[in-house]
Short mmCIF file of C-alpha atoms and ligand atoms in Angstrom, two decimals:
data_model
loop_
_atom_site.label_atom_id
_atom_site.label_comp_id
_atom_site.label_asym_id
_atom_site.label_seq_id
_atom_site.Cartn_x
_atom_site.Cartn_y
_atom_site.Cartn_z
CA MET U 3 178.94 139.63 66.65
CA ASN U 4 176.66 136.64 67.37
CA THR U 5 175.92 136.21 71.06
CA GLY U 6 173.74 133.66 72.78
CA ILE U 7 173.50 130.16 74.22
CA ASP U 8 176.56 128.00 73.65
CA ALA U 9 175.65 125.04 75.91
CA ILE U 10 172.79 123.84 78.13
CA ALA U 11 172.77 121.52 81.16
CA PHE U 12 169.97 120.67 83.57
CA ASP U 13 169.14 118.92 86.82
CA ILE U 14 165.53 117.90 87.37
CA ALA U 15 164.14 116.40 90.58
CA LYS U 16 164.26 112.61 90.22
CA LEU U 17 161.02 111.90 92.09
CA HIS U 18 157.56 112.43 90.68
CA LEU U 19 153.94 111.92 91.53
CA PRO U 20 151.98 110.59 88.54
CA ILE U 21 149.31 113.19 87.81
CA LYS U 22 146.65 110.43 87.73
CA THR U 23 147.47 109.61 91.37
CA LEU U 24 146.93 113.24 92.36
CA ALA U 25 143.73 113.48 90.29
CA GLU U 26 142.28 110.40 92.01
CA ALA U 27 143.23 111.63 95.49
CA ARG U 28 141.74 115.06 94.87
CA ASN U 29 138.65 113.84 93.03
CA ILE U 30 139.57 115.66 89.81
CA GLU U 31 138.85 114.05 86.44
CA PRO U 32 142.26 112.81 85.22
CA ASP U 33 141.36 113.91 81.68
CA LYS U 34 141.08 117.51 82.83
CA LEU U 35 144.71 117.45 83.97
CA GLU U 36 146.09 115.22 81.20
CA LYS U 37 144.11 116.36 78.16
CA GLY U 38 142.99 119.79 79.34
CA LEU U 39 146.25 121.07 80.84
CA GLY U 40 148.76 118.58 79.37
CA LEU U 41 150.09 117.29 82.71
CA LEU U 42 151.51 113.79 83.13
CA LYS U 43 154.02 113.88 85.99
CA MET U 44 154.78 116.31 88.76
CA THR U 45 158.42 116.32 89.88
CA LEU U 46 159.21 116.80 93.57
CA PRO U 47 162.34 117.65 95.54
CA ASP U 48 163.68 115.02 97.93
CA VAL U 49 164.56 116.01 101.52
CA HIS U 50 168.20 116.64 100.61
CA GLN U 51 167.38 119.02 97.75
CA ASP U 52 166.77 122.75 97.56
CA THR U 53 167.33 125.50 94.98
CA VAL U 54 171.08 125.54 95.66
CA VAL U 55 171.35 121.79 95.11
CA PHE U 56 169.58 121.85 91.73
CA ALA U 57 171.60 124.90 90.62
CA ALA U 58 174.90 123.34 91.75
CA ASN U 59 174.16 120.05 89.95
CA ALA U 60 173.24 121.81 86.70
CA LEU U 61 176.31 124.06 86.96
CA THR U 62 178.68 121.15 87.68
CA ARG U 63 177.33 119.33 84.61
CA LEU U 64 177.70 122.44 82.44
CA ILE U 65 181.32 122.87 83.54
CA GLU U 66 182.27 119.19 83.19
CA ASP U 67 180.42 118.47 79.93
CA ASN U 68 182.05 121.47 78.27
CA ASN U 69 185.49 121.20 79.91
CA LEU U 70 185.10 124.78 81.08
CA ASN U 71 188.04 126.41 82.73
CA PRO U 72 186.63 128.47 85.64
CA ALA U 73 189.04 131.27 84.68
CA GLU U 74 187.06 131.68 81.43
CA VAL U 75 183.83 132.41 83.30
CA ALA U 76 183.27 136.05 84.22
CA ARG U 77 179.75 135.77 85.66
CA ILE U 78 177.38 133.28 87.22
CA TYR U 79 173.98 134.97 87.34
CA VAL U 80 171.09 133.10 88.91
CA GLY U 81 167.38 133.53 88.29
CA THR U 82 165.24 132.19 91.12
CA GLU U 83 162.09 132.91 93.03
CA SER U 84 162.60 130.16 95.60
CA GLY U 85 165.93 131.22 97.10
CA ILE U 86 166.76 130.09 100.61
CA ASP U 87 168.03 133.32 102.16
CA ASN U 88 166.88 136.93 102.04
CA SER U 89 170.42 138.30 101.93
CA LYS U 90 172.89 135.67 100.76
CA PRO U 91 172.26 134.81 97.10
CA VAL U 92 172.17 131.28 95.70
CA GLY U 93 175.15 132.43 93.58
CA SER U 94 177.34 132.80 96.66
CA PHE U 95 176.58 129.22 97.73
CA LEU U 96 177.47 128.10 94.22
CA ILE U 97 180.90 129.74 94.38
CA THR U 98 181.64 127.82 97.62
CA LEU U 99 180.47 124.52 96.18
CA MET U 100 182.32 124.94 92.88
CA GLU U 101 185.53 125.71 94.80
CA GLN U 102 184.96 122.57 96.90
CA LYS U 103 184.88 120.60 93.66
CA PHE U 104 187.26 122.44 91.31
CA GLY U 105 189.83 123.89 93.71
CA HIS U 106 190.58 126.68 96.17
CA ASN U 107 190.03 130.21 94.78
CA THR U 108 189.09 128.91 91.31
CA PHE U 109 185.99 131.13 91.26
CA LEU U 110 187.44 134.04 93.24
CA HIS U 111 187.05 136.53 90.39
CA VAL U 112 183.63 135.42 89.20
CA ASP U 113 180.82 137.95 89.60
CA THR U 114 177.62 136.46 90.95
CA VAL U 115 174.15 137.69 91.90
CA ASP U 116 170.54 136.44 92.00
CA PHE U 117 167.74 137.96 89.93
CA THR U 118 164.19 137.75 91.23
CA PHE U 119 161.13 138.59 89.20
CA ALA U 120 158.97 135.47 89.55
CA CYS U 121 159.39 133.20 86.51
CA ILE U 122 161.14 135.78 84.35
CA GLY U 123 164.20 136.32 86.60
CA ALA U 124 166.48 134.02 84.58
CA VAL U 125 165.45 135.70 81.32
CA ASP U 126 166.49 139.00 82.92
CA ALA U 127 169.80 137.36 83.89
CA LEU U 128 170.24 136.11 80.32
CA HIS U 129 169.37 139.53 78.90
CA THR U 130 172.06 141.29 80.97
CA CYS U 131 174.64 138.53 80.37
CA ILE U 132 174.13 138.80 76.61
CA ASP U 133 174.69 142.56 76.82
CA PHE U 134 177.80 141.89 78.93
CA VAL U 135 179.29 139.46 76.41
CA ARG U 136 178.50 141.85 73.54
CA LEU U 137 180.43 144.57 75.38
CA ASN U 138 183.25 142.23 76.38
CA PRO U 139 183.97 139.92 73.43
CA GLY U 140 185.72 136.73 74.46
CA LYS U 141 184.20 136.67 77.96
CA LYS U 142 181.76 133.96 79.01
CA ALA U 143 178.85 134.10 81.41
CA ILE U 144 176.68 131.41 82.97
CA VAL U 145 172.98 131.84 83.65
CA ILE U 146 171.24 129.41 85.99
CA ALA U 147 167.49 129.15 86.45
CA SER U 148 166.74 127.17 89.62
CA ASP U 149 163.41 126.78 91.38
CA ILE U 150 161.01 124.65 93.32
CA ALA U 151 157.43 125.33 92.26
CA LYS U 152 155.48 124.45 95.38
CA TYR U 153 151.81 125.21 96.01
CA ASP U 154 149.44 124.62 98.92
CA LEU U 155 147.93 121.13 99.13
CA GLU U 156 144.47 121.02 97.55
CA SER U 157 144.93 124.36 95.78
CA THR U 158 144.47 124.81 92.01
CA GLY U 159 148.21 125.26 91.71
CA GLU U 160 148.90 121.86 93.31
CA TYR U 161 148.89 119.95 90.02
CA THR U 162 151.38 122.39 88.42
CA GLN U 163 154.27 121.77 90.86
CA GLY U 164 157.79 120.85 89.69
CA ALA U 165 161.45 121.28 90.62
CA GLY U 166 164.86 121.62 89.03
CA ALA U 167 167.42 123.86 87.34
CA VAL U 168 168.68 124.72 83.87
CA ALA U 169 172.17 126.17 83.31
CA LEU U 170 173.15 128.09 80.15
CA LEU U 171 176.60 129.03 78.92
CA VAL U 172 176.46 132.43 77.23
CA SER U 173 179.23 133.30 74.77
CA GLU U 174 180.04 134.88 71.44
CA ASN U 175 179.70 132.63 68.38
CA PRO U 176 177.39 130.30 70.32
CA ARG U 177 176.79 126.74 69.20
CA ILE U 178 173.02 126.64 69.89
CA MET U 179 171.19 129.96 69.67
CA ALA U 180 172.18 133.54 68.77
CA PHE U 181 169.84 136.29 69.96
CA ASP U 182 168.88 139.47 68.11
CA ASN U 183 169.36 142.69 70.01
CA ASN U 184 165.62 143.42 70.32
CA TRP U 185 163.94 142.79 73.65
CA ALA U 186 160.37 144.05 73.95
CA VAL U 187 159.01 144.52 77.44
CA SER U 188 155.58 144.93 79.00
CA THR U 189 155.40 145.55 82.76
CA LYS U 190 152.66 146.32 85.25
CA GLY U 191 152.72 145.91 89.03
CA VAL U 192 149.87 143.53 89.95
CA PHE U 193 149.12 140.81 92.51
CA ASP U 194 148.43 137.75 90.37
CA PHE U 195 150.96 135.52 92.20
CA PHE U 196 153.36 136.56 94.93
CA LYS U 197 155.17 135.31 98.05
CA PRO U 198 154.83 137.91 100.80
CA TYR U 199 157.24 137.72 103.73
CA HIS U 200 154.26 138.18 106.01
CA THR U 201 150.63 137.40 105.47
CA ILE U 202 148.28 139.59 107.47
CA HIS U 203 144.88 138.07 108.15
CA LYS U 204 141.78 140.10 108.80
CA LYS U 205 140.43 138.34 111.94
CA ASP U 206 138.07 140.78 113.57
CA ILE U 207 137.93 144.47 114.30
CA THR U 208 137.95 144.37 118.08
CA GLY U 209 141.59 143.60 118.91
CA ASN U 210 144.23 146.02 120.14
CA ASP U 211 145.76 146.46 116.73
CA ALA U 212 142.48 147.88 115.50
CA ASN U 213 143.71 151.23 116.82
CA GLN U 214 146.97 151.15 114.90
CA PRO U 215 146.64 153.54 111.98
CA TRP U 216 148.71 151.35 109.63
CA PHE U 217 146.29 148.46 109.99
CA GLY U 218 143.16 150.56 109.65
CA ASN U 219 140.37 148.68 111.33
CA LEU U 220 142.05 145.31 111.28
CA GLU U 221 143.52 143.13 113.94
CA ALA U 222 146.75 141.81 112.56
CA HIS U 223 147.63 138.17 112.68
CA ILE U 224 150.97 137.67 111.05
CA GLU U 225 152.21 134.42 109.59
CA ILE U 226 155.85 134.00 108.70
CA HIS U 227 157.03 133.60 105.15
CA LYS U 228 156.26 130.26 103.51
CA ASP U 229 157.40 128.62 100.29
CA GLN U 230 153.98 128.62 98.65
CA PRO U 231 152.59 131.64 96.82
CA VAL U 232 149.41 133.62 97.31
CA PHE U 233 147.81 133.52 93.86
CA ASP U 234 144.68 133.84 91.79
CA GLY U 235 144.96 131.28 88.98
CA GLN U 236 142.44 132.67 86.49
CA TYR U 237 143.57 136.25 87.08
CA SER U 238 147.20 135.15 86.56
CA ASN U 239 146.14 133.76 83.15
CA THR U 240 144.54 137.08 82.25
CA VAL U 241 147.65 139.02 83.23
CA TYR U 242 149.89 136.50 81.43
CA THR U 243 147.84 136.99 78.25
CA ASP U 244 147.81 140.80 78.57
CA ARG U 245 151.55 141.17 79.17
CA THR U 246 152.60 138.72 76.42
CA ARG U 247 150.20 140.32 73.92
CA GLU U 248 151.52 143.81 74.77
CA ALA U 249 155.19 142.75 74.57
CA TYR U 250 154.51 140.93 71.28
CA ALA U 251 152.96 144.11 69.80
CA MET U 252 155.93 146.12 71.08
CA PHE U 253 158.34 143.64 69.49
CA LYS U 254 156.61 144.08 66.13
CA GLU U 255 156.87 147.82 66.46
CA MET U 256 160.54 147.87 67.47
CA THR U 257 161.52 145.50 64.64
CA GLY U 258 159.32 147.27 62.08
CA THR U 259 157.54 144.00 61.27
CA THR U 260 154.53 144.71 59.07
CA GLY U 261 153.18 141.20 58.34
CA CYS U 262 152.39 138.39 60.72
CA LEU U 263 155.39 138.08 63.06
CA TYR U 264 154.86 134.48 64.20
CA ASP U 265 154.88 133.32 60.56
CA THR U 266 158.59 134.19 60.57
CA TRP U 267 159.21 131.89 63.57
CA GLU U 268 159.83 128.19 63.06
CA ALA U 269 158.86 127.52 66.68
CA ILE U 270 157.56 129.54 69.61
CA VAL U 271 158.84 129.02 73.14
CA MET U 272 156.74 130.52 75.94
CA HIS U 273 156.87 130.39 79.71
CA LEU U 274 155.06 127.14 80.55
CA PRO U 275 153.72 126.88 84.11
CA TYR U 276 152.10 123.70 82.76
CA ALA U 277 152.39 122.15 79.31
CA PHE U 278 149.33 123.65 77.59
CA GLN U 279 149.59 127.21 78.96
CA GLY U 280 151.17 128.52 75.75
CA ARG U 281 148.55 127.02 73.45
CA ARG U 282 145.72 128.17 75.75
CA MET U 283 147.03 131.75 75.95
CA PHE U 284 148.40 132.39 72.44
CA ALA U 285 145.05 132.22 70.59
CA GLU U 286 144.41 135.94 70.89
CA ILE U 287 147.80 136.86 69.38
CA PHE U 288 147.22 134.18 66.71
CA ALA U 289 143.96 135.81 65.68
CA LYS U 290 145.05 139.44 65.99
CA ASP U 291 148.32 139.13 64.13
CA ALA U 292 146.68 137.29 61.24
CA GLU U 293 144.05 140.04 61.24
CA THR U 294 141.29 137.50 61.81
CA PRO U 295 138.27 139.60 62.74
CA LEU U 296 137.38 139.37 66.40
CA LEU U 297 133.90 140.73 67.11
CA THR U 298 133.87 144.23 68.51
CA GLY U 299 130.58 143.61 70.33
CA THR U 300 130.30 142.73 74.01
CA GLU U 301 133.11 141.16 76.03
CA GLU U 302 131.14 137.93 75.92
CA ASP U 303 130.98 137.95 72.11
CA TYR U 304 134.73 138.53 72.02
CA ALA U 305 135.40 135.63 74.39
CA THR U 306 133.11 133.29 72.44
CA ARG U 307 134.77 134.17 69.13
CA LEU U 308 138.21 133.70 70.66
CA ARG U 309 137.20 130.33 72.07
CA ASP U 310 135.90 129.23 68.65
CA ILE U 311 139.19 130.27 67.06
CA SER U 312 141.19 128.43 69.72
CA LYS U 313 139.21 125.22 69.05
CA GLY U 314 139.42 125.57 65.23
CA GLU U 315 141.45 123.44 62.83
CA ASP U 316 143.75 126.31 61.77
CA TYR U 317 144.78 126.96 65.34
CA LYS U 318 145.29 123.24 66.05
CA ALA U 319 147.61 122.95 63.03
CA PHE U 320 149.49 126.06 64.17
CA VAL U 321 149.84 124.67 67.72
CA ASN U 322 151.15 121.33 66.46
CA GLN U 323 153.76 122.99 64.31
CA LYS U 324 155.00 125.86 66.47
CA LEU U 325 154.05 125.37 70.12
CA GLN U 326 153.79 121.63 70.72
CA PRO U 327 157.54 120.78 70.55
CA ALA U 328 158.15 122.84 73.72
CA GLU U 329 155.48 120.93 75.66
CA PRO U 330 156.61 117.29 76.21
CA ALA U 331 159.31 118.15 78.76
CA SER U 332 156.85 120.31 80.70
CA SER U 333 154.29 117.47 80.76
CA LEU U 334 156.91 115.25 82.42
CA ILE U 335 158.29 117.84 84.83
CA GLY U 336 155.66 120.43 85.81
CA ASN U 337 156.48 124.07 86.45
CA LEU U 338 160.16 124.97 86.76
CA TYR U 339 159.32 128.66 87.27
CA THR U 340 162.47 130.45 85.97
CA GLY U 341 163.70 127.33 84.15
CA SER U 342 160.48 126.54 82.28
CA ILE U 343 161.15 128.66 79.21
CA PHE U 344 164.67 127.26 78.78
CA MET U 345 163.43 123.71 79.28
CA GLY U 346 160.84 124.53 76.59
CA LEU U 347 163.69 125.53 74.27
CA LEU U 348 165.60 122.30 74.96
CA SER U 349 162.43 120.26 74.43
CA THR U 350 161.85 122.04 71.09
CA LEU U 351 165.39 121.23 69.94
CA VAL U 352 165.22 117.58 71.04
CA VAL U 353 161.82 117.00 69.42
CA ALA U 354 163.13 118.51 66.14
CA ALA U 355 166.29 116.37 66.31
CA ASN U 356 164.22 113.23 66.94
CA GLU U 357 162.08 114.07 63.89
CA SER U 358 165.23 114.74 61.81
CA ARG U 359 164.10 118.30 61.11
CA GLU U 360 166.74 120.91 60.25
CA LEU U 361 166.61 124.04 62.40
CA GLU U 362 169.91 125.72 61.59
CA GLY U 363 169.33 129.29 60.46
CA LYS U 364 165.65 129.22 61.53
CA LYS U 365 164.22 131.80 63.89
CA ILE U 366 162.60 130.93 67.19
CA GLY U 367 160.35 133.41 69.03
CA PHE U 368 160.37 133.62 72.83
CA LEU U 369 157.51 134.91 74.99
CA ALA U 370 158.69 135.05 78.60
CA TYR U 371 156.43 135.84 81.52
CA GLY U 372 156.87 136.45 85.23
CA SER U 373 154.03 137.09 87.63
CA GLY U 374 153.87 140.41 89.26
CA SER U 375 153.99 141.10 86.18
CA LYS U 376 156.32 141.31 83.19
CA SER U 377 156.71 139.82 79.75
CA LYS U 378 159.74 139.97 77.47
CA VAL U 379 159.51 139.01 73.82
CA PHE U 380 162.70 138.34 71.87
CA GLN U 381 163.98 136.11 69.09
CA GLY U 382 166.98 134.03 68.23
CA THR U 383 168.46 132.16 65.29
CA VAL U 384 169.33 128.49 65.69
CA GLN U 385 173.06 127.81 65.25
CA ALA U 386 174.97 124.92 63.66
CA GLY U 387 175.64 123.00 66.88
CA TRP U 388 171.98 122.70 67.95
CA LYS U 389 171.51 119.06 66.92
CA THR U 390 174.60 117.77 68.68
CA ALA U 391 173.61 119.67 71.83
CA ALA U 392 170.05 118.30 71.63
CA GLN U 393 171.21 114.71 71.17
CA GLN U 394 173.87 114.91 73.87
CA SER U 395 171.38 116.34 76.40
CA ARG U 396 169.62 112.93 76.69
CA LEU U 397 166.64 114.92 77.92
CA PHE U 398 163.83 112.39 77.57
CA GLU U 399 166.03 109.42 78.53
CA THR U 400 166.82 111.26 81.78
CA LEU U 401 163.18 112.15 82.45
CA ASP U 402 162.16 108.54 81.73
CA ARG U 403 164.33 107.38 84.63
CA SER U 404 162.30 109.43 87.14
CA THR U 405 161.02 107.45 90.16
CA ALA U 406 157.30 107.51 90.98
CA VAL U 407 156.28 108.04 94.62
CA ASP U 408 152.96 107.17 96.21
CA PHE U 409 150.51 109.71 97.52
CA GLU U 410 151.57 109.27 101.14
CA THR U 411 155.25 109.92 100.36
CA TYR U 412 154.23 112.99 98.32
CA ASN U 413 152.31 114.35 101.32
CA ARG U 414 155.21 113.75 103.69
CA LEU U 415 157.70 115.40 101.35
CA HIS U 416 155.37 118.35 100.83
CA LYS U 417 154.91 118.83 104.58
CA LYS U 418 158.65 118.30 105.09
CA GLU U 419 157.84 115.48 107.55
CA GLN U 420 160.08 112.93 105.91
CA ASP U 421 163.57 112.98 107.43
CA TYR U 422 165.22 110.43 105.13
CA SER U 423 165.84 110.62 101.38
CA ALA U 424 163.21 108.83 99.31
CA LEU U 425 165.95 108.14 96.75
CA ALA U 426 169.60 107.79 97.76
CA PRO U 427 171.68 110.49 96.03
CA VAL U 428 174.47 109.42 93.66
CA ASN U 429 177.05 111.69 91.99
CA GLU U 430 175.34 114.89 93.01
CA TRP U 431 175.23 117.71 95.51
CA VAL U 432 173.06 117.37 98.61
CA LEU U 433 172.08 119.60 101.48
CA ASP U 434 174.19 118.15 104.30
CA TYR U 435 172.89 120.03 107.34
CA ILE U 436 171.59 123.35 108.62
CA GLU U 437 173.42 124.80 111.62
CA THR U 438 171.25 125.03 114.73
CA GLU U 439 173.71 125.33 117.63
CA LEU U 440 176.33 128.00 116.91
CA PRO U 441 174.70 131.41 117.53
CA ASN U 442 176.70 133.27 114.87
CA LEU U 443 175.90 130.63 112.26
CA THR U 444 172.34 129.65 113.11
CA GLY U 445 170.55 128.81 109.86
CA ALA U 446 173.73 128.47 107.79
CA ARG U 447 173.29 125.75 105.16
CA TYR U 448 176.08 123.32 104.31
CA TYR U 449 176.26 121.12 101.25
CA LYS U 450 178.41 118.23 100.11
CA TRP U 451 179.09 116.21 96.97
CA VAL U 452 178.01 112.55 97.23
CA GLU U 453 179.81 110.02 95.01
C1 HMG S 516 146.49 127.29 85.62
C2 HMG S 516 145.22 127.17 86.43
C3 HMG S 516 144.63 128.57 86.58
C4 HMG S 516 144.25 126.27 85.70
O1 HMG S 516 143.02 126.35 86.37
P1 HMG S 516 141.94 125.23 86.41
O2 HMG S 516 140.76 125.86 87.01
O3 HMG S 516 142.49 124.01 87.04
O4 HMG S 516 141.70 124.82 84.90
P2 HMG S 516 140.81 125.57 83.81
O5 HMG S 516 139.37 125.35 84.11
O6 HMG S 516 141.29 126.96 83.61
O7 HMG S 516 141.20 124.76 82.51
C5 HMG S 516 141.01 123.38 82.41
C6 HMG S 516 141.08 122.97 80.97
O8 HMG S 516 140.84 121.57 80.95
C7 HMG S 516 139.73 121.29 80.09
N1 HMG S 516 139.02 120.13 80.63
C8 HMG S 516 138.27 120.05 81.75
N2 HMG S 516 137.80 118.79 81.90
C9 HMG S 516 138.28 118.06 80.86
C10 HMG S 516 138.15 116.69 80.46
N3 HMG S 516 137.44 115.82 81.16
N4 HMG S 516 138.77 116.30 79.33
C11 HMG S 516 139.52 117.16 78.59
N5 HMG S 516 139.67 118.49 78.93
C12 HMG S 516 139.06 118.92 80.05
C13 HMG S 516 138.90 122.57 80.13
O9 HMG S 516 138.03 122.63 79.01
C14 HMG S 516 140.01 123.61 80.09
O10 HMG S 516 140.56 123.71 78.80
P3 HMG S 516 140.25 124.94 77.79
O11 HMG S 516 139.21 125.78 78.42
O12 HMG S 516 141.54 125.64 77.62
O13 HMG S 516 139.83 124.27 76.56
C15 HMG S 516 145.52 126.54 87.81
O14 HMG S 516 146.20 125.34 87.67
C16 HMG S 516 146.33 127.45 88.70
O15 HMG S 516 145.79 128.21 89.47
N6 HMG S 516 147.72 127.32 88.62
C17 HMG S 516 148.66 128.15 89.39
C18 HMG S 516 148.89 129.52 88.74
C19 HMG S 516 149.32 129.40 87.31
O16 HMG S 516 149.98 128.46 86.90
N7 HMG S 516 149.00 130.42 86.48
C20 HMG S 516 149.40 130.45 85.10
C21 HMG S 516 149.67 131.88 84.60
S1 HMG S 516 150.75 132.80 85.67
C22 HMG S 516 152.32 132.16 85.35
O17 HMG S 516 152.52 131.45 84.40
C23 HMG S 516 153.41 132.50 86.31
C24 HMG S 516 153.78 131.41 87.29
C25 HMG S 516 152.58 130.71 87.87
O18 HMG S 516 154.57 130.43 86.65
C26 HMG S 516 154.53 132.02 88.49
C27 HMG S 516 155.70 132.92 88.22
O19 HMG S 516 155.75 133.75 87.32
O20 HMG S 516 156.62 132.83 89.04
#
């Protein structure tokens, strides 16, 4: 039985900071960001938006565009790493909101849960939902990837921010993409990017806490959890490359592929924290799988050879054919964390449709990554309804309508100083208020639909 993605909907933050504006303010050469990393716009949440809002908007669109009867949906599984509660999942908010819109008890028998593993959480949700539909033919599941990629001001992650959600309908005989039952994994527990609940600073070794055995010789200064990660950008690239290379090799082994695997893929969709991450990180796999000799001398020789290959004409042609179609949406959005790989898929489909290329029956390879760290490599075959879905998505028309903000507004939104919406919401969910008075409900978040 074919199982996979039957429909896609999305909700992307409607505000953006042009990357040039950020480059000028931070004294970075705009070309580095635009031509080096492929960034053009950085989308930002408005004051009335959080992960629940983006997820609810994408889900509402998925249901309405596909005339879905809630009774048909067995699961709504959410991938997120920017949830708003440590106990109550985004999924449980979604059930409340969908019942507000579609009727009392309409989602009573829907299973829901959040998956967190940095950017790969929604791929994990998809993986388990595909298994579920295979075991339960006729049932449908929804996977939602919803995140706000927020980094500290003036950090190297600042120019890779973005916000929004992608919702996928998973079913048998899907219209867009059917997945093979091979999922190769590479996992290792590392600290390349993480969001600790508490950050403990080493201040000095004279304070009272110095005597506490669990702090060793440190005085503890504890900060509460914040939205922005602790990360090491260059190390995260190394880990990204290692995990994807290892999972790719594992995929070859498990499928018994003897030749060059990527030659069998019409397009490659990778996790894109920024548009050019895939093309910057794939060069090693490109060389190794084609058995291009990489020097076995020093590490420096290896890096130089790899760099030469990545700047060569063969690699450029390969990038243009297989990796580039996933990039334009990322350039206009920024990082979507869990949603990035699915937005890369939609971008690939829309670019092919715009170029009148036929994808039906072609294989697409996926290289997912989540910090912390894990990669999953899998493949799918494009189905007959891909072009209609791509055209109906109106992806680039929607992104074109994004509103630019100035640097001051960006700063205020980032610091959460602004208490009014920069753009009035229309036909969408908004965060209405957060309870502050009632002791048993302090912190409860309430949402409403705005016509
Ligand atoms: C991604 C980094 C590390 C980039 O870090 P960086 O230091 O800003 O950039 P760089 O020096 O690595 O690369 C700049 C590129 O621009 C080029 N360049 C320079 N100047 C010019 C110019 N004038 N004209 C044209 N090109 C120029 C330069 O040559 C180079 O290209 P390359 O070496 O590839 O050829 C940084 O933005 C960062 O720390 N980001 C946050 C972490 C991150 O995104 N890591 C990515 C891997 S981990 C991941 O993907 C998971 C994640 C982050 O999504 C989280 C999760 O899983 O939840």
